[in-house]
Coordinates of C-alpha atoms and ligand atoms in Angstrom, one line a residue:
M1 CA 32.1 -0.1 -13.7
A2 CA 35.8 0.7 -12.9
T3 CA 36.7 0.2 -9.3
A4 CA 40.2 0.9 -8.0
A5 CA 41.8 -1.5 -5.7
P6 CA 41.9 -0.5 -2.0
V7 CA 44.9 1.6 -1.2
R8 CA 47.5 0.7 1.4
T9 CA 48.9 3.6 3.2
D10 CA 50.2 1.6 6.1
R11 CA 53.5 1.3 4.3
Y12 CA 54.0 5.0 5.3
A13 CA 53.1 4.4 8.9
D14 CA 56.3 6.1 10.1
D15 CA 54.9 9.5 9.1
P16 CA 51.6 10.4 10.9
R17 CA 50.5 12.7 8.1
W18 CA 49.5 9.7 6.0
A19 CA 46.7 9.1 8.4
L20 CA 45.1 12.3 7.0
I21 CA 44.2 10.3 3.8
S22 CA 40.8 8.7 4.0
P23 CA 40.7 4.9 3.5
D24 CA 37.3 5.5 1.8
P25 CA 36.9 6.9 -1.7
Y26 CA 36.7 10.7 -1.7
P27 CA 33.1 11.5 -2.8
L28 CA 31.8 13.8 -5.5
L29 CA 29.9 17.0 -4.4
I30 CA 26.6 17.1 -6.3
G31 CA 23.5 19.1 -5.5
G32 CA 24.9 20.1 -2.1
S33 CA 25.6 16.5 -0.9
L34 CA 28.6 14.3 -0.9
R35 CA 28.1 11.1 -2.8
Q36 CA 29.8 8.2 -4.5
A37 CA 29.4 7.8 -8.3
A38 CA 26.0 6.6 -9.3
D39 CA 27.6 3.3 -10.5
G40 CA 30.0 3.1 -7.6
A41 CA 33.1 3.5 -9.8
T42 CA 36.3 4.8 -8.3
F43 CA 39.9 5.6 -9.5
N44 CA 43.2 5.7 -7.8
A45 CA 45.1 8.9 -7.0
V46 CA 48.7 7.9 -7.8
S47 CA 51.7 9.8 -6.2
P48 CA 54.5 10.8 -8.6
R49 CA 57.0 10.5 -5.8
D50 CA 56.9 6.7 -5.9
D51 CA 54.2 5.8 -8.5
R52 CA 52.0 4.2 -5.9
A53 CA 48.2 4.6 -5.4
I54 CA 47.6 6.7 -2.3
A55 CA 43.8 7.2 -2.3
R56 CA 40.6 6.3 -4.1
I57 CA 38.3 8.9 -5.6
A58 CA 34.8 8.5 -6.9
L59 CA 34.8 8.3 -10.7
A60 CA 32.0 10.4 -12.1
G61 CA 30.2 9.3 -15.2
P62 CA 27.5 10.9 -17.4
T63 CA 24.7 10.3 -14.8
D64 CA 26.7 12.1 -12.2
V65 CA 27.5 15.0 -14.5
A66 CA 23.8 15.4 -15.4
A67 CA 22.9 15.4 -11.7
A68 CA 25.6 18.0 -11.0
V69 CA 24.3 20.2 -13.8
R70 CA 20.7 20.0 -12.6
G71 CA 21.8 20.9 -9.1
A72 CA 23.9 23.8 -10.3
R73 CA 21.1 25.0 -12.6
D74 CA 18.7 25.0 -9.6
A75 CA 21.2 27.1 -7.6
A76 CA 21.9 29.5 -10.5
D77 CA 18.2 30.0 -11.3
G78 CA 17.2 30.0 -7.6
D79 CA 18.6 31.2 -4.3
W80 CA 22.2 31.5 -5.2
G81 CA 21.4 33.5 -8.4
R82 CA 19.6 36.0 -6.3
T83 CA 22.4 36.7 -3.8
T84 CA 23.9 40.1 -3.5
G85 CA 27.6 40.7 -3.8
R86 CA 27.9 41.1 -0.1
Q87 CA 26.4 37.6 0.5
R88 CA 28.7 36.1 -2.1
A89 CA 31.7 37.8 -0.5
K90 CA 30.7 36.2 2.8
L91 CA 30.8 32.7 1.3
L92 CA 34.3 33.4 -0.2
E93 CA 35.6 34.6 3.2
Q94 CA 34.2 31.4 4.7
I95 CA 36.0 29.3 2.1
A96 CA 39.2 31.2 2.9
T97 CA 38.8 30.4 6.6
V98 CA 38.3 26.7 5.8
I99 CA 41.4 26.6 3.7
E100 CA 43.4 28.4 6.3
T101 CA 42.2 26.0 9.0
H102 CA 43.1 22.9 6.9
A103 CA 46.2 24.3 5.3
D104 CA 48.5 21.6 6.6
E105 CA 46.3 18.8 5.4
L106 CA 45.6 20.4 2.0
A107 CA 49.3 21.1 1.5
F108 CA 50.2 17.5 2.3
L109 CA 47.6 16.1 -0.1
E110 CA 48.9 18.5 -2.8
A111 CA 52.5 17.5 -2.2
V112 CA 51.9 13.7 -2.4
D113 CA 49.4 13.8 -5.2
A114 CA 50.8 16.5 -7.5
G115 CA 54.4 16.1 -6.5
K116 CA 54.7 19.8 -5.5
P117 CA 57.4 20.5 -2.8
I118 CA 55.4 21.0 0.4
A119 CA 57.2 24.2 1.4
S120 CA 56.3 25.8 -1.9
V121 CA 52.7 24.6 -1.6
H122 CA 52.4 26.6 1.7
Y123 CA 54.1 29.8 0.6
S124 CA 52.7 29.7 -2.9
D125 CA 49.7 27.6 -3.6
I126 CA 47.9 28.0 -0.3
S127 CA 48.6 31.7 -0.1
I128 CA 47.6 32.3 -3.7
S129 CA 44.3 30.5 -3.0
L130 CA 43.6 32.7 0.1
D131 CA 44.6 35.9 -1.8
A132 CA 42.2 34.9 -4.6
L133 CA 39.3 34.3 -2.3
R134 CA 39.8 37.6 -0.5
F135 CA 40.5 39.5 -3.7
F136 CA 37.3 38.2 -5.4
A137 CA 35.3 38.8 -2.2
G138 CA 36.2 42.4 -2.6
R139 CA 35.4 42.4 -6.3
A140 CA 32.0 40.8 -5.7
Q141 CA 31.0 43.8 -3.7
A142 CA 32.2 46.3 -6.3
I143 CA 30.6 45.1 -9.5
A144 CA 29.9 48.1 -11.7
G145 CA 28.4 48.6 -15.1
R146 CA 28.8 51.8 -16.9
A147 CA 26.6 54.6 -18.2
A148 CA 27.1 56.0 -21.7
T149 CA 25.8 59.3 -22.9
M150 CA 23.2 58.6 -25.6
P151 CA 22.8 60.4 -28.9
D152 CA 19.2 60.9 -28.0
S153 CA 19.0 63.0 -24.8
S154 CA 15.6 61.5 -23.9
V155 CA 17.3 58.1 -23.4
I156 CA 19.2 57.0 -20.3
H157 CA 21.6 54.1 -20.7
H158 CA 23.0 51.9 -18.0
E159 CA 24.9 48.6 -18.2
Y160 CA 24.5 45.7 -15.8
L161 CA 27.1 43.0 -15.4
E162 CA 25.2 39.8 -14.7
P163 CA 26.2 36.3 -14.0
L164 CA 26.1 33.8 -16.8
G165 CA 24.4 31.1 -14.8
V166 CA 26.3 27.7 -14.6
V167 CA 30.0 27.7 -15.3
A168 CA 32.0 24.5 -15.6
E169 CA 35.7 24.8 -15.0
I170 CA 38.0 22.1 -16.3
L171 CA 41.2 22.2 -14.3
P172 CA 44.8 21.4 -15.2
W173 CA 47.0 19.1 -13.1
N174 CA 49.9 21.5 -12.7
G175 CA 48.5 23.6 -9.9
P176 CA 45.2 21.9 -9.0
L177 CA 44.5 23.6 -5.7
W178 CA 45.4 27.2 -6.5
T179 CA 44.1 27.2 -10.1
G180 CA 40.9 25.6 -8.9
V181 CA 40.3 27.9 -6.0
Q182 CA 41.2 31.0 -8.0
R183 CA 38.8 30.2 -10.8
M184 CA 36.1 29.1 -8.4
A185 CA 36.4 32.3 -6.5
A186 CA 35.9 34.4 -9.6
I187 CA 33.0 32.3 -10.9
L188 CA 31.2 32.6 -7.5
A189 CA 32.0 36.3 -7.1
A190 CA 30.4 36.9 -10.4
G191 CA 27.2 35.2 -9.1
N192 CA 27.4 31.9 -11.0
A193 CA 27.1 28.4 -9.8
A194 CA 30.4 26.6 -10.3
I195 CA 31.0 23.0 -11.4
M196 CA 34.6 22.1 -10.9
K197 CA 36.3 19.2 -12.7
P198 CA 39.8 18.5 -11.5
A199 CA 42.3 16.6 -13.7
Q200 CA 42.5 12.9 -12.8
M201 CA 46.2 13.1 -12.4
A202 CA 45.9 15.6 -9.5
S203 CA 42.4 15.6 -8.0
L204 CA 43.0 14.7 -4.4
S205 CA 43.4 18.2 -2.8
F206 CA 40.3 19.5 -4.6
M207 CA 38.3 16.4 -3.6
R208 CA 39.2 17.0 0.0
L209 CA 38.3 20.6 -0.4
A210 CA 34.9 19.5 -1.7
Q211 CA 34.2 17.7 1.5
L212 CA 35.0 20.8 3.5
L213 CA 32.9 23.0 1.2
A214 CA 29.9 20.7 1.7
E215 CA 29.8 21.8 5.3
L216 CA 29.3 25.5 4.4
D217 CA 26.0 27.2 4.5
M218 CA 25.2 27.9 0.8
P219 CA 22.3 26.9 -1.5
P220 CA 22.7 23.3 -2.7
G221 CA 24.4 23.2 -6.1
T222 CA 26.3 26.5 -5.7
I223 CA 29.5 24.5 -5.9
S224 CA 29.8 21.0 -7.4
V225 CA 32.9 18.9 -7.8
V226 CA 33.1 16.0 -10.3
A227 CA 36.3 14.1 -10.9
G228 CA 36.8 11.8 -13.9
P229 CA 38.4 11.6 -17.3
G230 CA 38.2 14.6 -19.6
P231 CA 36.8 12.7 -22.6
V232 CA 33.9 11.5 -20.4
V233 CA 33.2 14.0 -17.6
G234 CA 34.7 17.1 -19.4
E235 CA 32.9 16.3 -22.7
A236 CA 29.6 15.6 -20.8
L237 CA 29.8 19.1 -19.2
V238 CA 30.5 20.7 -22.6
G239 CA 27.6 18.9 -24.2
D240 CA 25.1 19.6 -21.5
P241 CA 22.8 22.5 -22.4
G242 CA 22.4 23.3 -18.8
V243 CA 26.0 24.6 -18.7
D244 CA 26.3 28.2 -19.9
M245 CA 30.1 28.4 -20.1
I246 CA 33.1 26.1 -20.2
S247 CA 36.3 27.5 -18.9
F248 CA 39.4 25.3 -19.6
T249 CA 43.0 25.2 -18.7
G250 CA 45.2 22.6 -20.3
G251 CA 46.7 21.5 -23.6
V252 CA 45.9 22.6 -27.2
E253 CA 44.5 19.2 -28.2
A254 CA 41.8 19.0 -25.5
G255 CA 41.1 22.8 -25.9
T256 CA 40.5 22.2 -29.6
R257 CA 38.2 19.3 -28.9
I258 CA 36.2 21.4 -26.5
L259 CA 35.8 24.2 -29.0
E260 CA 34.5 21.8 -31.6
L261 CA 32.0 20.3 -29.2
A262 CA 30.9 23.7 -27.9
A263 CA 30.4 25.1 -31.4
S264 CA 27.2 23.1 -32.0
Q265 CA 25.6 25.0 -29.1
V266 CA 27.4 28.2 -29.6
K267 CA 28.4 27.8 -26.0
R268 CA 30.7 30.4 -24.4
V269 CA 34.3 29.0 -24.0
S270 CA 37.5 30.4 -22.5
L271 CA 40.8 28.6 -23.1
E272 CA 44.0 29.0 -21.2
L273 CA 46.5 26.8 -23.1
G274 CA 50.2 26.4 -23.3
G275 CA 53.3 28.4 -24.2
K276 CA 56.8 28.0 -25.5
N277 CA 57.8 31.2 -23.8
P278 CA 60.9 33.1 -25.0
N279 CA 63.3 34.8 -22.6
I280 CA 65.7 37.4 -24.1
V281 CA 68.9 38.2 -22.3
C282 CA 70.7 41.2 -23.6
D283 CA 74.5 41.8 -23.2
D284 CA 73.9 44.8 -20.9
A285 CA 71.7 42.8 -18.5
N286 CA 72.6 42.4 -14.8
L287 CA 73.7 38.8 -15.2
D288 CA 73.2 37.9 -11.5
G289 CA 69.5 38.8 -11.8
A290 CA 69.1 37.3 -15.3
V291 CA 70.5 34.0 -14.2
F292 CA 68.4 33.9 -11.0
W293 CA 65.1 34.7 -12.6
S294 CA 65.8 32.6 -15.7
K295 CA 66.4 29.6 -13.5
L296 CA 63.1 30.2 -11.7
G297 CA 61.3 30.8 -15.0
A298 CA 62.7 27.7 -16.6
F299 CA 62.6 25.2 -13.8
G300 CA 59.8 26.5 -11.4
N301 CA 57.4 23.7 -10.5
T302 CA 59.7 21.3 -12.4
G303 CA 59.0 23.2 -15.6
Q304 CA 55.3 22.5 -15.4
I305 CA 53.9 26.0 -15.6
C306 CA 52.3 27.3 -18.7
V307 CA 54.3 30.6 -18.4
C308 CA 57.7 28.9 -17.9
G309 CA 60.5 30.4 -19.9
S310 CA 61.5 27.3 -21.7
R311 CA 63.7 28.9 -24.4
I312 CA 66.3 31.5 -23.8
L313 CA 67.9 33.7 -26.4
V314 CA 71.2 35.2 -25.1
Q315 CA 73.1 38.0 -26.8
R316 CA 76.4 36.6 -28.1
G317 CA 78.7 38.7 -25.9
V318 CA 77.4 37.1 -22.7
Y319 CA 76.2 33.8 -24.1
D320 CA 78.9 31.5 -22.9
E321 CA 79.0 33.0 -19.4
F322 CA 75.2 32.8 -19.1
V323 CA 75.0 29.2 -20.3
E324 CA 77.7 28.2 -17.8
R325 CA 76.1 30.1 -14.9
L326 CA 72.5 28.9 -15.6
S327 CA 73.7 25.3 -15.9
A328 CA 75.6 25.5 -12.6
E329 CA 72.5 27.0 -10.9
G330 CA 70.3 24.4 -12.4
A331 CA 72.6 21.5 -11.4
A332 CA 72.6 22.9 -7.8
M333 CA 68.8 22.8 -7.4
R334 CA 67.6 20.3 -4.8
V335 CA 65.4 17.8 -6.6
G336 CA 63.7 15.3 -4.3
D337 CA 60.9 14.1 -2.2
P338 CA 58.1 16.7 -2.2
L339 CA 57.5 16.0 1.5
D340 CA 61.0 17.1 2.3
D341 CA 61.0 20.8 3.5
D342 CA 64.3 21.4 1.7
T343 CA 63.2 20.2 -1.7
E344 CA 63.1 22.9 -4.4
L345 CA 61.8 20.7 -7.3
G346 CA 59.6 17.6 -7.0
P347 CA 58.9 14.9 -9.5
V348 CA 56.9 15.6 -12.7
I349 CA 53.2 14.7 -12.4
S350 CA 53.2 11.1 -13.6
S351 CA 55.3 8.4 -15.1
G352 CA 53.3 8.8 -18.3
H353 CA 54.2 12.5 -18.5
A354 CA 57.8 11.7 -17.5
S355 CA 58.1 9.4 -20.6
K356 CA 57.2 12.4 -22.8
V357 CA 59.8 14.6 -21.1
W358 CA 62.5 12.0 -21.3
E359 CA 61.7 11.5 -25.0
Y360 CA 62.2 15.2 -25.5
I361 CA 65.5 15.0 -23.7
G362 CA 66.5 12.2 -26.1
V363 CA 65.5 14.4 -29.0
G364 CA 67.5 17.3 -27.5
K365 CA 70.7 15.3 -27.4
G366 CA 70.5 15.1 -31.2
E367 CA 69.5 18.7 -31.6
G368 CA 71.8 20.7 -29.2
R369 CA 74.7 20.5 -26.7
L370 CA 73.7 19.0 -23.4
V371 CA 75.3 21.1 -20.7
T372 CA 73.7 19.7 -17.5
G373 CA 71.1 17.2 -16.5
G374 CA 69.7 14.9 -19.1
E375 CA 70.4 11.6 -17.2
R376 CA 68.4 9.6 -14.7
Y377 CA 69.4 9.8 -11.0
A378 CA 71.4 6.9 -9.7
D379 CA 70.3 7.1 -6.0
A380 CA 67.4 4.9 -4.8
E381 CA 65.1 7.7 -3.7
R382 CA 65.1 9.3 -7.2
S383 CA 65.5 6.3 -9.4
I384 CA 62.0 6.4 -10.8
S385 CA 61.4 8.2 -14.0
T386 CA 59.4 11.1 -12.6
F387 CA 62.5 12.6 -11.0
I388 CA 64.1 14.6 -13.8
P389 CA 67.1 16.9 -13.2
P390 CA 67.1 20.5 -14.5
T391 CA 68.4 20.0 -18.0
V392 CA 70.1 22.6 -20.1
F393 CA 70.7 22.3 -23.9
A394 CA 72.8 25.0 -25.5
D395 CA 73.4 25.9 -29.2
V396 CA 69.9 24.8 -30.2
S397 CA 68.7 26.4 -33.5
P398 CA 65.2 27.9 -33.9
E399 CA 63.8 25.1 -36.1
C400 CA 64.6 22.3 -33.6
R401 CA 61.7 20.5 -31.8
I402 CA 63.0 21.3 -28.3
M403 CA 62.9 25.0 -29.3
R404 CA 59.4 24.9 -30.7
E405 CA 57.4 22.3 -28.8
E406 CA 56.1 22.7 -25.3
I407 CA 57.8 20.1 -23.1
F408 CA 56.3 20.9 -19.8
G409 CA 59.3 19.6 -17.8
P410 CA 62.6 21.0 -16.4
V411 CA 64.2 21.3 -19.8
V412 CA 65.4 24.6 -21.3
A413 CA 66.9 25.3 -24.7
L414 CA 69.4 28.2 -25.4
Q415 CA 70.7 29.9 -28.4
P416 CA 72.8 33.0 -29.1
F417 CA 71.6 36.1 -31.0
D418 CA 73.4 39.2 -32.3
T419 CA 70.8 41.9 -32.9
L420 CA 67.5 42.8 -31.1
P421 CA 65.4 42.6 -34.3
E422 CA 66.8 39.1 -34.7
A423 CA 65.9 38.2 -31.1
L424 CA 62.4 39.4 -31.7
Q425 CA 62.0 37.5 -34.9
I426 CA 63.0 34.3 -33.2
A427 CA 61.0 34.9 -30.1
N428 CA 57.8 35.5 -32.0
D429 CA 58.3 32.6 -34.4
T430 CA 56.0 30.3 -32.5
S431 CA 52.4 29.2 -32.6
Y432 CA 52.0 30.3 -28.9
G433 CA 52.1 33.7 -27.3
L434 CA 51.4 33.3 -23.6
A435 CA 54.4 34.9 -21.8
S436 CA 57.8 36.3 -22.5
G437 CA 60.6 38.0 -20.7
L438 CA 63.6 40.1 -21.3
F439 CA 66.7 41.2 -19.3
T440 CA 68.5 44.5 -20.0
S441 CA 69.6 47.6 -18.2
N442 CA 68.7 49.8 -21.1
L443 CA 65.2 51.4 -21.0
D444 CA 65.1 51.9 -24.8
R445 CA 65.9 48.2 -25.4
A446 CA 63.3 47.2 -22.8
A447 CA 60.6 49.3 -24.5
Y448 CA 61.6 48.1 -28.0
L449 CA 61.4 44.4 -27.0
S450 CA 58.4 44.6 -24.8
R451 CA 56.4 46.3 -27.6
G452 CA 57.6 43.8 -30.1
L453 CA 56.9 40.6 -28.2
K454 CA 53.7 38.9 -29.2
A455 CA 52.7 37.6 -25.7
G456 CA 50.0 38.3 -23.1
Q457 CA 52.6 38.9 -20.4
V458 CA 56.1 40.4 -20.7
Y459 CA 58.4 40.2 -17.7
V460 CA 61.1 42.8 -17.7
N461 CA 64.1 42.0 -15.5
Q462 CA 62.2 39.3 -13.6
W463 CA 60.1 36.2 -14.3
F464 CA 56.5 35.5 -13.3
S465 CA 53.8 38.1 -12.6
P466 CA 53.1 39.0 -9.0
G467 CA 49.7 40.3 -10.0
V468 CA 47.7 37.6 -11.8
L469 CA 44.7 38.8 -9.9
E470 CA 45.2 42.6 -10.4
A471 CA 46.4 42.3 -14.0
P472 CA 45.1 39.2 -15.5
S473 CA 45.9 38.4 -19.2
H474 CA 45.6 35.7 -21.7
G475 CA 47.8 34.9 -24.6
Y476 CA 48.1 35.6 -28.3
K477 CA 47.7 32.9 -31.0
Q478 CA 47.2 29.3 -29.7
S479 CA 47.8 30.2 -26.1
G480 CA 44.1 30.8 -25.7
F481 CA 41.3 33.4 -25.6
G482 CA 37.9 34.1 -24.0
G483 CA 38.4 36.9 -21.5
V484 CA 40.2 37.3 -18.2
G485 CA 39.4 37.8 -14.5
M486 CA 35.9 37.9 -13.1
E487 CA 34.5 39.6 -16.2
K488 CA 34.9 36.6 -18.3
Y489 CA 32.3 34.8 -16.2
M490 CA 29.8 37.7 -16.7
Q491 CA 27.4 38.9 -19.3
A492 CA 27.0 42.6 -20.0
K493 CA 23.4 43.8 -20.4
N494 CA 22.6 47.3 -21.8
V495 CA 19.3 48.9 -20.7
F496 CA 18.0 52.0 -22.6
T497 CA 15.2 53.9 -20.9
R498 CA 13.2 56.6 -22.6
I499 CA 12.2 59.3 -20.2
G500 CA 9.3 61.6 -20.9
E501 CA 8.6 65.2 -20.1
P502 CA 7.3 65.6 -16.5
S503 CA 3.5 66.2 -16.5
Ligands
LIG1 P1 44.9 18.0 -20.9 O1 44.8 19.2 -21.7 O2 44.6 16.7 -21.5 O3 44.1 18.1 -19.5 C1 43.7 19.3 -18.9 C2 42.3 19.1 -18.4 O4 41.4 18.8 -19.5 C3 42.1 17.8 -17.5 O5 41.2 18.1 -16.5 C4 41.6 16.8 -18.4 O6 41.0 15.7 -17.8 C5 40.7 17.6 -19.3 N1 40.4 17.0 -20.6 C6 41.2 16.2 -21.3 N2 40.6 15.9 -22.5 C7 39.4 16.5 -22.5 C8 38.3 16.5 -23.4 N3 38.3 15.9 -24.5 N4 37.2 17.3 -23.0 C9 37.1 18.0 -21.9 N5 38.1 17.9 -21.0 C10 39.3 17.2 -21.3 O7 46.4 18.0 -20.4 P2 47.4 16.9 -20.6 O8 47.6 16.2 -19.3 O9 47.2 16.0 -21.7 O10 48.6 17.8 -20.9 C11 48.9 18.1 -22.3 C12 49.8 19.3 -22.4 O11 49.0 20.4 -22.0 C13 50.9 19.3 -21.4 O12 52.0 18.6 -21.8 C14 51.1 20.8 -21.4 O13 51.9 21.1 -22.6 C15 49.8 21.4 -21.5 N6 49.2 21.8 -20.2 C16 49.1 23.1 -20.0 C17 48.6 23.6 -18.8 C18 48.4 25.0 -18.6 O14 48.4 25.5 -17.4 N7 48.2 25.8 -19.6 C19 48.3 22.7 -17.7 C20 48.4 21.3 -18.1 C21 48.9 20.9 -19.3 P3 41.7 14.4 -17.3 O15 43.2 14.7 -17.2 O16 41.1 14.1 -16.0 O17 41.4 13.4 -18.3

């Protein structure tokens, strides 16, 4: 049994918000009740801002997973599975109210545990979570099948969209609260029972949410939350025949493992994986806009977003100016304590992940021209490895590792191009195809490039999609597959009814 050492938060006594963190291990939510792991095991939530343990969390094992699946199965096959869309919408509205009421606490936990700047957690993660709950509350009440005209006029067709049953959602660490809430909202709206597995590196906000959810009036097992390592908890969920679908967001390696395991049961899987997303800046682009959005695209959430624009292709006529301006903007970004309201970029998720990013920076120094960043901070507050400055490498050729491999940190690689076909060829020369972007003031160029780019999302003269709910997508190639939005959690059933002549 792994048991984490008790956590001392008294060292932060000067900030009253630390008192929000429970001294007791955050429990699992199984079968409608909060409980510690069957064997009493716990693990520490470690803050990337100082690499210290800040809370303990119950560490689920196979026994806990089996109990969670049984509880979810009962809910899906019982009362929750029989709810109407209106009833499900009501639950989603209640969850939204709970999150709104506890927004300050959840934002604090997300900031200290995942290293996300607290101001951005409020205006981004919390609001996306609320938007998702209310959006899917609406969708739950408007589920529609279709009716096709049959070749035999004596037969009437109609299609039902039904819940799958039990859906296990394996969450990433780069946006634990909003990704978790958004996916949970869609799973529930579709009428499924949800088993949520947050990533160990960033579980705290979701474990606190689990405590709040346990107080809501819903059939036991409607929502379960089990934290613990992917190879144990995640794989137990994949292997349990009581789980009808696995939905996963994370890296290619874990995604591949899940596919292999799920294959033996022909279990439904959806994968949202990574990207090495190209950003094409043409010589006729509005450079102010291109620099602004490219900075956000490359460095947003410290580069830890699957749709970050981590390689930028710039047409030769504006290449030098763009490199200079993007580097200056990157260097001016405020990197610091996620609890500071002025911080724009926090630390990366963990010292382990930081090692990987620093290794890539070392590789980049041999592959391209370092223009800004690339060195550890000298001041005391940011001396630990998780604080990484926005780093720009110019003159990187397409075959270089930093141009091809997903770094998932604040590191961007640039190279010049001459013609649009050349830009497209380089942009599409990747095993990924999640997102892409382009900047031009010429409509013909925008159409040519956006049609040619092999990516699920194409941003034109901006970066990031404002409508992930309204216009969901997944990527090409190794960026994943398995459906989008609420429909991916549903099963279509076609009913064919023969009608006779009236007697
Ligand atoms: P992982 O892919 O390992 O982790 C994502 C989730 O999967 C976590 O909840 C993890 O659990 C779980 N998991 C890990 N292994 C298994 C398994 N064998 N079976 C079931 N679940 C599993 O992410 P990493 O932290 O390793 O990151 C690797 C890379 O993935 C990143 O560098 C980045 O390139 C990419 N990534 C992409 C994301 C995206 O949004 N598309 C998000 C995060 C990462 P636990 O961590 O608790 O062990």
